[in-house]
Coordinates of C-alpha atoms in Angstrom, one line a residue:
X1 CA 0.0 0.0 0.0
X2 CA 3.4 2.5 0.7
X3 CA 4.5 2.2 -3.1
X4 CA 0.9 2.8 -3.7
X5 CA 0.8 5.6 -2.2
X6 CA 4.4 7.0 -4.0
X7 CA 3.6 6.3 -6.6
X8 CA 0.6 9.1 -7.5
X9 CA 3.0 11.6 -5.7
X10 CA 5.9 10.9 -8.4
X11 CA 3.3 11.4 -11.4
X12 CA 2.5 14.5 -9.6
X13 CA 6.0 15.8 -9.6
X14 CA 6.9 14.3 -13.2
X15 CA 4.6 17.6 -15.3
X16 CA 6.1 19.6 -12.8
X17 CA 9.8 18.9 -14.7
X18 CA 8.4 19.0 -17.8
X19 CA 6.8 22.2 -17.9
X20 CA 10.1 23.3 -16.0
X21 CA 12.2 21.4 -19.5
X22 CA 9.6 23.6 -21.4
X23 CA 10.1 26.6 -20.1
X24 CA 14.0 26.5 -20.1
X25 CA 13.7 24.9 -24.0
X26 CA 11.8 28.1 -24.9
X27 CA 13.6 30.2 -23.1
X28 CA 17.0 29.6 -24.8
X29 CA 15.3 29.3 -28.2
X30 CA 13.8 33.0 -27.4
X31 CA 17.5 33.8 -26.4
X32 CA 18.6 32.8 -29.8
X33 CA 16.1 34.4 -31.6
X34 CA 17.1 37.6 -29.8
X35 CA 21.1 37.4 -30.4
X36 CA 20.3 36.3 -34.5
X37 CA 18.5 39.7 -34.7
X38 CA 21.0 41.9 -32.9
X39 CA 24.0 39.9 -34.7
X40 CA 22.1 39.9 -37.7
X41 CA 21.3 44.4 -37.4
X42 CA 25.1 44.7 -36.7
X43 CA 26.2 43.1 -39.8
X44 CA 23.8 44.5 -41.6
X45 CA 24.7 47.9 -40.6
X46 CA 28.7 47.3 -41.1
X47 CA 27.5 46.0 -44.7
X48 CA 29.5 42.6 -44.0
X49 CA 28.0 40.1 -46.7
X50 CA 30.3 37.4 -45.8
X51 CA 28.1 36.5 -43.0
X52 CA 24.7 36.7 -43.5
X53 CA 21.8 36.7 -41.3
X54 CA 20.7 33.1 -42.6
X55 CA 23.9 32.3 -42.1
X56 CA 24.6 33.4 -38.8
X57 CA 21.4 31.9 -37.3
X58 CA 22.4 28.4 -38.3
X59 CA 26.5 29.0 -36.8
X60 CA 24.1 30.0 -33.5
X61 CA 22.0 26.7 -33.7
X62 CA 25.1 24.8 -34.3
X63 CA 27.2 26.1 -31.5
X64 CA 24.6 25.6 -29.0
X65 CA 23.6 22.2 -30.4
X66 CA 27.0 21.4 -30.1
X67 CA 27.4 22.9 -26.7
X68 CA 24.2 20.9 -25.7
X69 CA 25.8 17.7 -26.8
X70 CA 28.9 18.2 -24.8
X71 CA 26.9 19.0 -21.8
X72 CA 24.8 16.2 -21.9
X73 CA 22.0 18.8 -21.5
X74 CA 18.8 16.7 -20.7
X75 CA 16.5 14.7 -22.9
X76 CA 13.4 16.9 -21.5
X77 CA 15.0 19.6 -22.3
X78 CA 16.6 18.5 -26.2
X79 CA 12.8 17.0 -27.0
X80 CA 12.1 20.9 -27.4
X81 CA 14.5 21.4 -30.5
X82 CA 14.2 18.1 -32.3
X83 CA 13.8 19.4 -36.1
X84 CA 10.1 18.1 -36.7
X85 CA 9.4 18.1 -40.5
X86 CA 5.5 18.6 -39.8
X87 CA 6.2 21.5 -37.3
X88 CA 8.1 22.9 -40.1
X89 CA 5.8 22.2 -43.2
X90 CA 2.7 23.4 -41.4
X91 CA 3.4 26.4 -39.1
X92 CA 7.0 27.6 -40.2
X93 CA 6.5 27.8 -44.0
X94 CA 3.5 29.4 -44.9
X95 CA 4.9 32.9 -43.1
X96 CA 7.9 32.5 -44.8
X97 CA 5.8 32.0 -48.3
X98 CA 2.9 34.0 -47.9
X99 CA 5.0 37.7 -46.9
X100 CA 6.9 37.5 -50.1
X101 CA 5.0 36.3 -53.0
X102 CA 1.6 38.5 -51.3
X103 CA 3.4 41.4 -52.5
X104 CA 4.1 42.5 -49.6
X105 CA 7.9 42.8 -50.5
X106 CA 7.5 41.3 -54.0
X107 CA 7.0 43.6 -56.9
X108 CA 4.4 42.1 -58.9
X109 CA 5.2 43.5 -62.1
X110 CA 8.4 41.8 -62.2
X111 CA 7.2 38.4 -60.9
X112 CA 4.4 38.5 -63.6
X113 CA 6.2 39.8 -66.5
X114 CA 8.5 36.6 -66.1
X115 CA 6.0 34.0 -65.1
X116 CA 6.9 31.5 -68.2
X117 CA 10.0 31.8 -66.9
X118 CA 10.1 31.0 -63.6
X119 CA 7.4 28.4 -64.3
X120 CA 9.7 26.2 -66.6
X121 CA 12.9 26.9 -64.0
X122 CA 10.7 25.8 -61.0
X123 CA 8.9 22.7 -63.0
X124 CA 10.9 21.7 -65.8
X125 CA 13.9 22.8 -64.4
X126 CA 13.2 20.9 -60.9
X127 CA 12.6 17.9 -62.5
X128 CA 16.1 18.2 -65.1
X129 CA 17.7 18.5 -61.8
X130 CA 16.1 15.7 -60.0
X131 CA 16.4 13.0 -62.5
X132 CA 19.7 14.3 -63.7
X133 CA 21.3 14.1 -59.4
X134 CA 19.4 11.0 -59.2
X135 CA 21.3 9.3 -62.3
X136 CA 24.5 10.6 -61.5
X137 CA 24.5 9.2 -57.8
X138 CA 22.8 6.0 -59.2
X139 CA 25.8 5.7 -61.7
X140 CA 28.6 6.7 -59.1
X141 CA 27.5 3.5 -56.7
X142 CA 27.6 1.4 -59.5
X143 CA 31.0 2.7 -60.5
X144 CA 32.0 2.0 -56.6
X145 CA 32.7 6.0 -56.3
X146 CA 30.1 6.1 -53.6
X147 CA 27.6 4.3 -51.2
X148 CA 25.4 2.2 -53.7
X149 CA 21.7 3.1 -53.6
X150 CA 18.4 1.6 -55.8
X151 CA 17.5 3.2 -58.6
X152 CA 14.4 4.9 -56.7
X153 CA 15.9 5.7 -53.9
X154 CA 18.2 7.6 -55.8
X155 CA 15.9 9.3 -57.5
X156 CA 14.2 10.5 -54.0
X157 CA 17.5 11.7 -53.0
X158 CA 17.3 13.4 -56.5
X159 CA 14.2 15.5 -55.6
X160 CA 14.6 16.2 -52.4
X161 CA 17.8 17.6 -52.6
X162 CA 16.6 19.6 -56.0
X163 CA 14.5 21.8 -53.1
X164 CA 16.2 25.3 -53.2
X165 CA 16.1 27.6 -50.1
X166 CA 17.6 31.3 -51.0
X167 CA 16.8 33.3 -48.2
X168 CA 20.2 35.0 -47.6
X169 CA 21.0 35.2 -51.3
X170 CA 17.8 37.2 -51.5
X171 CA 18.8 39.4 -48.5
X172 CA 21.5 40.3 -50.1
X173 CA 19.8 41.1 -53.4
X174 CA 18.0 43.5 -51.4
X175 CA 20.6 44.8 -49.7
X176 CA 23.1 45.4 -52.9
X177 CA 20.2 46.0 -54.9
X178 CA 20.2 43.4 -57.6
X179 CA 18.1 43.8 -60.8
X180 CA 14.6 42.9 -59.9
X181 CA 14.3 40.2 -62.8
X182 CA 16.9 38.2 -61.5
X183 CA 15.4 39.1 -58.1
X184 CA 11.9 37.5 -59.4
X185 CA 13.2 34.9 -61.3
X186 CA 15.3 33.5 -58.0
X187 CA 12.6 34.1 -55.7
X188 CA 9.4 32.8 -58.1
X189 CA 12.0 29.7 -59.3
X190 CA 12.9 28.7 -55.1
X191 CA 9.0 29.0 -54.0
X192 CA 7.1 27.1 -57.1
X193 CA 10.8 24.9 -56.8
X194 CA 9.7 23.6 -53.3
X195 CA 5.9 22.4 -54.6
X196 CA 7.9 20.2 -57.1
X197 CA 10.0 18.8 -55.3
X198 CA 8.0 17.6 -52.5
X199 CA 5.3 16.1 -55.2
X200 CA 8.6 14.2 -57.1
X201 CA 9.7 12.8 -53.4
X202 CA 6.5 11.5 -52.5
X203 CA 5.9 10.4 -55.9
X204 CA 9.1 8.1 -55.9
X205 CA 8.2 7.0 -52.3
X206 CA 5.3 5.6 -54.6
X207 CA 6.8 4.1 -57.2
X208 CA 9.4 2.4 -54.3
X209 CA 5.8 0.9 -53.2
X210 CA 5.4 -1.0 -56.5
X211 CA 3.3 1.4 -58.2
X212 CA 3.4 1.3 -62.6
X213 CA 5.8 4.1 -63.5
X214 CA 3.3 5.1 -66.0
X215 CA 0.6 5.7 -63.2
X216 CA 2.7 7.7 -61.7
X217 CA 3.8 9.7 -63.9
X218 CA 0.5 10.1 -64.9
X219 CA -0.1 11.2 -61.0
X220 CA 2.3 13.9 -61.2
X221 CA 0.2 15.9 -64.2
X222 CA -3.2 15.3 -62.3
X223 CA -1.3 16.1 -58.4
X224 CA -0.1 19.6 -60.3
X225 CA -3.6 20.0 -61.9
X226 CA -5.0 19.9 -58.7
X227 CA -2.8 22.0 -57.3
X228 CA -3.8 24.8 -59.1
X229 CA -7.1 24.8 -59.1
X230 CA -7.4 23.7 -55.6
X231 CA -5.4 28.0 -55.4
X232 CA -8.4 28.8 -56.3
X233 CA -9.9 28.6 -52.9
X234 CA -8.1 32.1 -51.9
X235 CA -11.1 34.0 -54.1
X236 CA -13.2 33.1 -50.5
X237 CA -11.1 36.2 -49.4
X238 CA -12.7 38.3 -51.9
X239 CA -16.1 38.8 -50.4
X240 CA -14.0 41.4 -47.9
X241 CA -15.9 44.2 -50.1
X242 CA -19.4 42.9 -48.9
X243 CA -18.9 41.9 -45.4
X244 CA -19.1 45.4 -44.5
X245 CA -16.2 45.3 -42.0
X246 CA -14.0 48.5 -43.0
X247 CA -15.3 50.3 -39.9
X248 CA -13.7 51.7 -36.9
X249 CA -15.4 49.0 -34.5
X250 CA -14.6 45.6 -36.8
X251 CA -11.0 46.7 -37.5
X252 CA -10.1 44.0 -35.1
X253 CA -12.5 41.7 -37.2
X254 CA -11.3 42.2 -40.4
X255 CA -7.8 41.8 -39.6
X256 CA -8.2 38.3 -37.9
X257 CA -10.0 37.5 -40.9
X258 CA -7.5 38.3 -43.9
X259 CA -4.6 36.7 -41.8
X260 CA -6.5 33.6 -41.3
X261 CA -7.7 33.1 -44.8
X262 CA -4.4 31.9 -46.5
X263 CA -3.6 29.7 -43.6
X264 CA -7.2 28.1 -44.3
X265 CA -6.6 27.9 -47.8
X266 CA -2.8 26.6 -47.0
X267 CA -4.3 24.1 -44.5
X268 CA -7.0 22.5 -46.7
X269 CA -4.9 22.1 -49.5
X270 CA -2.8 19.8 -47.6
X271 CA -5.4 18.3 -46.0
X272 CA -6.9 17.3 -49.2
X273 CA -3.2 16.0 -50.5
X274 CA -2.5 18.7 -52.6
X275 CA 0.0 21.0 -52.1
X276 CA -0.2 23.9 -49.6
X277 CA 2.9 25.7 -51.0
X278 CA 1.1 26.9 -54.1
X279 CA -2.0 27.2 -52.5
X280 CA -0.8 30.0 -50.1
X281 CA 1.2 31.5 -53.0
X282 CA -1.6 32.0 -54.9
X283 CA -3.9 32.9 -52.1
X284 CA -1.8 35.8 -51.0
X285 CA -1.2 37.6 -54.3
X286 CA -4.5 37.4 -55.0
X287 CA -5.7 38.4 -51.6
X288 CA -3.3 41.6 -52.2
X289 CA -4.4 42.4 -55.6
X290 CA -7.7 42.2 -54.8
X291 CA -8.8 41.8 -50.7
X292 CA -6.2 44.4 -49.6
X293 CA -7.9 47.2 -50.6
X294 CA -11.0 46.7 -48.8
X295 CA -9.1 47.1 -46.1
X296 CA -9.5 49.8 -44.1
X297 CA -6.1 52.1 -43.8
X298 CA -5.3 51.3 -39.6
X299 CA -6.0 47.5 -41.0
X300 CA -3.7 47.8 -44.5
X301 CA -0.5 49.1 -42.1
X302 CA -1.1 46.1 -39.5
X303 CA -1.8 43.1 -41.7
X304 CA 1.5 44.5 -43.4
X305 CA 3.5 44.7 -40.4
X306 CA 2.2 41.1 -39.4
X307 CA 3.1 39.4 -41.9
X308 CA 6.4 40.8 -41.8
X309 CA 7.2 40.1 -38.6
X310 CA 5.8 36.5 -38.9
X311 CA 7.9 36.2 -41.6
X312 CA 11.0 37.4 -40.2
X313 CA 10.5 35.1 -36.9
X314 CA 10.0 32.2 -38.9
X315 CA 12.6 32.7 -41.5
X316 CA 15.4 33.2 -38.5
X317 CA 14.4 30.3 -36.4
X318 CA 13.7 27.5 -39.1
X319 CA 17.8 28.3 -39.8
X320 CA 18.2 28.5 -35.6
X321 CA 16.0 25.1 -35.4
X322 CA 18.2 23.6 -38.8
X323 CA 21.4 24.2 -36.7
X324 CA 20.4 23.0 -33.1
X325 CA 19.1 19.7 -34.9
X326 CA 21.9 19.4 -36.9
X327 CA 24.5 19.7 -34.2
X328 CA 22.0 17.3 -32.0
X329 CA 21.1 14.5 -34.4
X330 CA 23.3 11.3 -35.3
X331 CA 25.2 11.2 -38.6
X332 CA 26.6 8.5 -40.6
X333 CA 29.9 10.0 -41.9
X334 CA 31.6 6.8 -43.1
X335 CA 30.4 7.4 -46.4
X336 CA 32.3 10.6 -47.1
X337 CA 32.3 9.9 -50.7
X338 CA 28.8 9.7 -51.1
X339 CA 28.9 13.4 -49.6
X340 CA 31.8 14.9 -52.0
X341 CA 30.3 13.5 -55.2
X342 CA 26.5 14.4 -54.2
X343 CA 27.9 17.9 -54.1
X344 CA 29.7 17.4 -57.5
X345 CA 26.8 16.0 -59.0
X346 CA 24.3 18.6 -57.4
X347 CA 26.5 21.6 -59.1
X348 CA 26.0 19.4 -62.3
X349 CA 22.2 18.7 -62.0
X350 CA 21.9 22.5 -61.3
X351 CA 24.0 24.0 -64.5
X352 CA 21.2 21.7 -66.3
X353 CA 18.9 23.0 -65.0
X354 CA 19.7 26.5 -65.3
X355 CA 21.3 26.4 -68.7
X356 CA 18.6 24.6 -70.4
X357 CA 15.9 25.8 -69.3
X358 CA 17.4 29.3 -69.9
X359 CA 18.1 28.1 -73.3
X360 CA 14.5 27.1 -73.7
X361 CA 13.5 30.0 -72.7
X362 CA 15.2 32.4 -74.7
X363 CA 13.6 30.7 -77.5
X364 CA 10.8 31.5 -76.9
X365 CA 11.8 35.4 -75.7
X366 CA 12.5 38.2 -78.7
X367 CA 16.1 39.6 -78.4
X368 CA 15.0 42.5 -76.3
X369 CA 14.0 40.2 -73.3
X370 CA 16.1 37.1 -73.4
X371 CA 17.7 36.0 -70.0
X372 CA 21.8 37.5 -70.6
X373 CA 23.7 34.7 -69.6
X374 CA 25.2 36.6 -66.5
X375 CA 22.0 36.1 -65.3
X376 CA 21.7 32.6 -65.8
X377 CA 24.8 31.6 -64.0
X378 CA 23.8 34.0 -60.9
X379 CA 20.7 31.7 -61.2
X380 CA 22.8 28.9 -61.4
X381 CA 24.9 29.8 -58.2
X382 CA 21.9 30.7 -56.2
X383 CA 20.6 27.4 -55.8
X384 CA 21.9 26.6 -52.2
X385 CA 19.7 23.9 -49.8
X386 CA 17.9 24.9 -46.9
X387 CA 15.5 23.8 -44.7
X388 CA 13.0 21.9 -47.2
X389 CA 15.7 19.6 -48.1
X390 CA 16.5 19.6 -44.6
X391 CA 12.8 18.3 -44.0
X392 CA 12.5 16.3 -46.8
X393 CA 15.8 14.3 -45.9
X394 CA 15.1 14.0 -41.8
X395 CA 11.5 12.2 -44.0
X396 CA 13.7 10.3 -45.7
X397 CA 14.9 8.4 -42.7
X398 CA 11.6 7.0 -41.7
X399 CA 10.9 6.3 -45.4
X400 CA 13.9 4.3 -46.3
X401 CA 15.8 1.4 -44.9
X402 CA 17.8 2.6 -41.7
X403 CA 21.7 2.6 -43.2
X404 CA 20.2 4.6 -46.8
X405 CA 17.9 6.8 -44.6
X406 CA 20.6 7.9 -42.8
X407 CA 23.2 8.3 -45.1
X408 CA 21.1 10.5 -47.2
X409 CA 20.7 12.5 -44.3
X410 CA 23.5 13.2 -43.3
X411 CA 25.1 14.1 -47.3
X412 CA 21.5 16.9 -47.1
X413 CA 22.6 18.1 -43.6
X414 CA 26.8 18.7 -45.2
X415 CA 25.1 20.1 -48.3
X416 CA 23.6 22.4 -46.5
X417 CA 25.6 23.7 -44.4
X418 CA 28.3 24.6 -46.7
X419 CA 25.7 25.8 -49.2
X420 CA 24.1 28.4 -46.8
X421 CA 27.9 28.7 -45.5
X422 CA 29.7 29.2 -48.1
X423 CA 27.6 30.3 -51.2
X424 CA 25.8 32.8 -49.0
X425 CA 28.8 34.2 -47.8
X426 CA 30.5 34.6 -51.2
X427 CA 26.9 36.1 -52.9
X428 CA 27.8 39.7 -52.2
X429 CA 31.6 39.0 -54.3
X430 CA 29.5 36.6 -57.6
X431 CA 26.9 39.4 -57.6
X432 CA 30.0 42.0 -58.2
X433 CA 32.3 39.7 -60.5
X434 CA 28.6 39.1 -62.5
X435 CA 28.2 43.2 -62.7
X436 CA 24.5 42.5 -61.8
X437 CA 24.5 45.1 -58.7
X438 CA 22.3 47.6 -59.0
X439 CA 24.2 51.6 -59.0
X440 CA 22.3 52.9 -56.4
X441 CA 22.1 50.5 -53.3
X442 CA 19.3 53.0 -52.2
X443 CA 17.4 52.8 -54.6
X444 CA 13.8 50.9 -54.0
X445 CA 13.3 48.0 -56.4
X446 CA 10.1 49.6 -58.3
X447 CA 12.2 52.2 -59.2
X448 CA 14.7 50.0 -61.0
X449 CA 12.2 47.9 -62.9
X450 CA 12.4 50.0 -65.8
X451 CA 15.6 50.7 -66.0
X452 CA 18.7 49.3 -68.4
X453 CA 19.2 46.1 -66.8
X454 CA 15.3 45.1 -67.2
X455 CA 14.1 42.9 -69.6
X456 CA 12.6 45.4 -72.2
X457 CA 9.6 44.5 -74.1
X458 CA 9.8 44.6 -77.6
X459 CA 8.1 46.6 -80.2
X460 CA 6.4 44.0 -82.7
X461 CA 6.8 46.4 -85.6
X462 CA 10.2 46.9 -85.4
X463 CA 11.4 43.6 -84.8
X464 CA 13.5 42.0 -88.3
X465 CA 11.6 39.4 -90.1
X466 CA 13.3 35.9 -88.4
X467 CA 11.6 33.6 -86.6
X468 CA 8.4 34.8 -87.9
X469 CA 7.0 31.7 -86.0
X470 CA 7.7 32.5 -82.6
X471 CA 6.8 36.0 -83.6
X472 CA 3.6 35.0 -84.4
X473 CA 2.6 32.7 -80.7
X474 CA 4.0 36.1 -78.7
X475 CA 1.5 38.3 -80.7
X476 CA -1.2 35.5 -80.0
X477 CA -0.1 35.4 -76.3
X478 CA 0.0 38.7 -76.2
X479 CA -3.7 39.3 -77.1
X480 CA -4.7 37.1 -74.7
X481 CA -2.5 38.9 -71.9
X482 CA -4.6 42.4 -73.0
X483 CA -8.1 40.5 -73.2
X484 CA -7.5 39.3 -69.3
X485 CA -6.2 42.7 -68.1
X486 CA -9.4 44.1 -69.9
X487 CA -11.8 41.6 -68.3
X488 CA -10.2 42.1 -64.9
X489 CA -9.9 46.0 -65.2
X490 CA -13.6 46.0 -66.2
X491 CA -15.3 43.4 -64.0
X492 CA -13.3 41.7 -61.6
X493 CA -11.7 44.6 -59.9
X494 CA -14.5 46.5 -59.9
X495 CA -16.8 43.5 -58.7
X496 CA -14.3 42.4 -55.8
X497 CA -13.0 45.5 -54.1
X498 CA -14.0 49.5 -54.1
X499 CA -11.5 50.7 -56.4
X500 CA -12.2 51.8 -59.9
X501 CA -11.3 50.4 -62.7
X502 CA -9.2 53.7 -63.7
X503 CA -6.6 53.3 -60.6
X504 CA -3.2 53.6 -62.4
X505 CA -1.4 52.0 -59.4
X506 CA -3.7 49.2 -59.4
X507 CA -3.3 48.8 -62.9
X508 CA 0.3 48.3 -63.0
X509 CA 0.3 45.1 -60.4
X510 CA -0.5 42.7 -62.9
X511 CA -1.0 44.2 -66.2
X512 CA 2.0 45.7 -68.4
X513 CA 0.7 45.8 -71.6
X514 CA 3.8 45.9 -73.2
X515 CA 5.2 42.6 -71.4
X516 CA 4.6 39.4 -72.1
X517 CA 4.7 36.9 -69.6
X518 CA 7.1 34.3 -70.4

C-alpha cells in the first residue's frame, strides 16, 4: 500500500519537470532568436556580406547544439528542439511563403512579367535537376565512387535535394540592390521549386511501393492540376468588399479574418493531398491584388506589419532550429564519398537545370527580353539547400531502410551547411564579379524595374523578319494577356473590391501591356 501511495506523488511531480524542460527549451530558443536579430542588425549595418543573417542563425543553432551535446544537457529539455518536418511544413513555411509572393515585398510587375519563366525553372527545371542528381549518384554507386543506392531511392534523393532555399541570397539582393528580374526569377523559381520537389519525393516514395511508373507519372500531371485549381480557394477572401467590415469597430475583425484566410486555404490544400505551398502563393497575391484594398487604412498598415514580422520570426528560427538539430542529431559519416560526389553532381544537375531551361526560354523570348547569360549563371549559383531539403531528408529516414535513410541525411545536412555557409557568404563577391548590382544601393526595387538592366519589351513592328513563327505565338499570347487585363480591369476589380477600374497603381500590379509573360 506504501508504493501505492508514492507512486501518485511521483506522477505528480513528473509535469512539474516537464513544464520546467519547457520553459527552459523556450527560453533559450527565445534567447537565440534575440542574439540572431542583434547579430544579424550589426552586420547588416557594417555591410559585411560574408556572413549573412541566414547564415549566422544556423552558426548560433550549431554552437549551441553542439554545446548541448557536450553538456549532456537533458533529454526533457533537447525534446524541445528536435527538427520536426510537420512542425516545419505546417506552421513555419507558410509565413515564410505567404510575406513574399503576397506582395508585400514582392514587386508584382516583375514576378508577372517573367511568369513563363520561372514556371519552366521551377517545374521543368526541378525535374532536369532531379532526374539528372538522381542518375549521377545511381551511376557513381555502380561505379564504386560512392555508397550504392536503388535506382528509386536515388531518385528521391534526387528531388529532395533539387529543393532550393535562397533566403540569404535574396537578402543580399535586397541589400546590394540586384536587378529585380533576376530578383523574381530567383525568388518565383525557389517558392514554385519547393511544390515540385515535394510532389517528385513523395511520388518516388510511390513508385518504391510497386506502383506502374506510367501511373505515376500520370499522377504527377493530375497532383499539379489539382494544385492549381485547388489556389483557387483564396477567391473566398474576396467577399471582404461585402462583409461590410471596413469600420472603426470591426478593424479587429477584419484583420483576424485576412490573416486567417491563407492559412485556411494553405491548410486545406494539404489536408486534401495537394499541395499547400502553391495554394498559399496563390492565395496571397490574390488576396493583395484584390482583398487588400477593402481594407480599411489602420487595417492595410497592421496586416502588413504582421506578416512581416511572422515572416522574419519564422525565416530566422527555421535556420536557428536547422542548426540546433543538426548539431543534436546522429550522422553516418563513413560514407564521405557519397557526400563529395552528391555535391559534384548537385553543381552538375543545377548548370542543367539553369542552362537549359534558360536556353528554352530564350527561345521563346525576342532579343529585347532574353535571360543574358550573367543572369543565368547568378541563377545557377543561387541554388543553395535549406531547410526543405532539410525536411525532406530528416522524412527520408523513416521512409527508407535505416543505413540509406541515414546516409542520405547526413550528405542533405553537409550540403547544407556549406551551401548556406559558403555560397551565401560569397553572394555579395558573384553578384560584383557578374556586374549585376544595381548603381544605387538606395534605390527601391520599383524604381529600378524600368531601368537598363530590365528585360525590355519589344516593339512587334520593329522587330527583323526571323523567326516569324515564334513572332507569331508572342503576338497571340499577347492578345490574350490584353483580353484578361481588360476583363479584370472592367469586371473583376470592380466586382471584388471599391476601387475603380481607372486606378493607375492598381493597374500596374499585374497588367504591363507591353510585357509578355514568359
Amino acid at each position: 500500500m506504501e508504493e501505492l501511495q508514492i507512486s501518485p506523488a511521483d506522477s505528480r511531480g513528473s509535469p512539474g519537470k516537464e513544464q520546467q524542460a519547457a520553459g527552459v527549451g523556450i527560453l533559450l530558443q527565445i534567447m537565440m532568436l534575440v542574439l540572431s536579430f542583434v547579430l544579424g542588425h550589426v552586420l547588416r549595418r557594417h555591410r559585411f556580406y560574408y556572413l549573412p543573417e541566414a547564415s549566422a542563425s544556423l552558426l548560433i543553432g550549431l554552437i549551441v547544439g553542439g554545446l548541448a551535446n557536450i553538456s549532456n544537457t537533458e533529454t526533457s529539455i533537447r525534446a524541445w528542439f528536435n527538427f520536426h518536418e510537420e512542425f516545419f511544413l505546417l506552421f513555419l513555411l507558410p509565413p515564410i511563403i505567404l510575406y513574399p509572393c503576397s506582395g508585400f515585398s514582392l514587386q508584382p510587375k516583375p514576378f508577372f512579367s517573367n511568369f513563363g519563366a520561372i514556371i519552366t525553372f521551377a517545374i521543368l527545371g526541378t525535374f532536369i535537376s532531379s532526374v539528372v542528381t538522381g542518375i549521377l549518384v545511381y551511376l557513381g554507386g555502380m561505379m564504386y565512387l560512392m555508397y550504392k543506392l536503388p535506382f528509386v531511392e536515388c531518385l528521391m534523393f534526387g528531388a529532395l535535394i533539387s529543393a532550393t532555399d535562397p533566403v540569404t541570397v535574396l537578402s543580399i539582393f535586397q541589400e546590394l540592390g540586384t536587378d529585380v528580374n533576376l530578383y523574381a526569377l530567383v525568388f518565383g523559381e525557389s517558392v514554385l521549386n519547393d511544390a515540385m520537389a515535394i510532389s517528385l519525393y513523395r511520388t518516388m516514395s510511390l513508385v518504391r511501393s510497386n506502383m506502374s511508373s506510367g501511373q505515376n507519372f500520370f499522377m504527377i500531371i493530375v497532383r499539379f492540376l489539382e494544385t492549381f485549381v485547388g489556389s483557387l480557394s483564396a477567391g473566398v477572401g474576396n467577399l471582404f468588399k461585402y462583409a461590410g467590415l471596413d469600420i472603426d469597430n470591426l478593424q479587429n475583425l477584419e484583420c483576424c479574418l485576412f490573416v486567417l484566410f491563407p492559412y485556411f486555404s494553405y491548410m486545406l490544400a494539404e489536408g486534401i493531398g495537394l499541395s499547400g505551398i502553391v495554394s498559399i502563393l496563390f492565395t496571397g497575391i490574390v488576396m493583395k491584388h484584390y482583398s487588400y484594398s477593402n481594407l480599411s487604412d489602420n487595417s492595410q498598415k497592421f496586416v502588413s506589419a504582421f506578416f512581416h514580422l511572422i515572416s522574419s520570426l519564422a525565416e530566422t528560427f527555421v535556420f536557428i532550429y536547422m542548426g540546433f538539430d543538426i548539431a543534436m542529431e546522429q550522422h553516418s559519416w563513413s560514407h564521405v564519398g557519397f557526400i563529395f560526389f552528391s555535391i559534384l553532381f548537385i553543381v552538375i544537375a543545377r548548370a542543367a537545370n539553369v542552362f537549359s531551361c534558360g536556353y528554352l526560354v530564350n527561345i521563346f523570348r525576342p532579343a529585347h527580353r532574353q535571360i543574358p547569360p550573367k543572369h543565368q549563371k547568378a541563377l545557377w549559383y543561387s541554388g543553395l539547400r535549406g531547410a526543405m531539403a532539410f525536411a525532406l531528408a530528416l522524412q527520408s529516414v523513416h521512409d527508407l531502410p535505416e543505413g540509406h535513410g541515414q546516409t542520405i541525411f547526413t550528405a542533405t545536412t553537409a550540403i547544407v551547411v556549406l551551401t548556406v555557409l559558403l555560397i551565401g557568404g560569397s553572394t555579395g563577391t558573384m553578384l560584383e564579379a557578374l556586374q549585376v548590382v544595381g548603381d544605387g544601393h538606395e534605390e527601391s526595387l520599383s524604381e529600378r524595374f524600368d531601368g537598363n538592366n530590365g528585360y525590355v519589351a519589344p516593339s512587334y513592328e520593329e522587330e527583323s523578319s526571323s523567326g516569324n513563327r515564334f513572332k507569331m505565338k508572342l503576338k497571340e499570347f499577347h492578345k490574350s494577356t490584353t483580353s484578361f487585363t481588360a476583363l479584370d480591369r472592367n469586371y473583376l476589380t470592380p466586382f471584388f473590391t471599391t476601387q475603380s477600374g481607372e486606378d493607375e497603381e492598381h493597374d500596374e500590379l499585374f497588367h504591363d501591356p507591353g510585357r509578355g509573360n514568359f
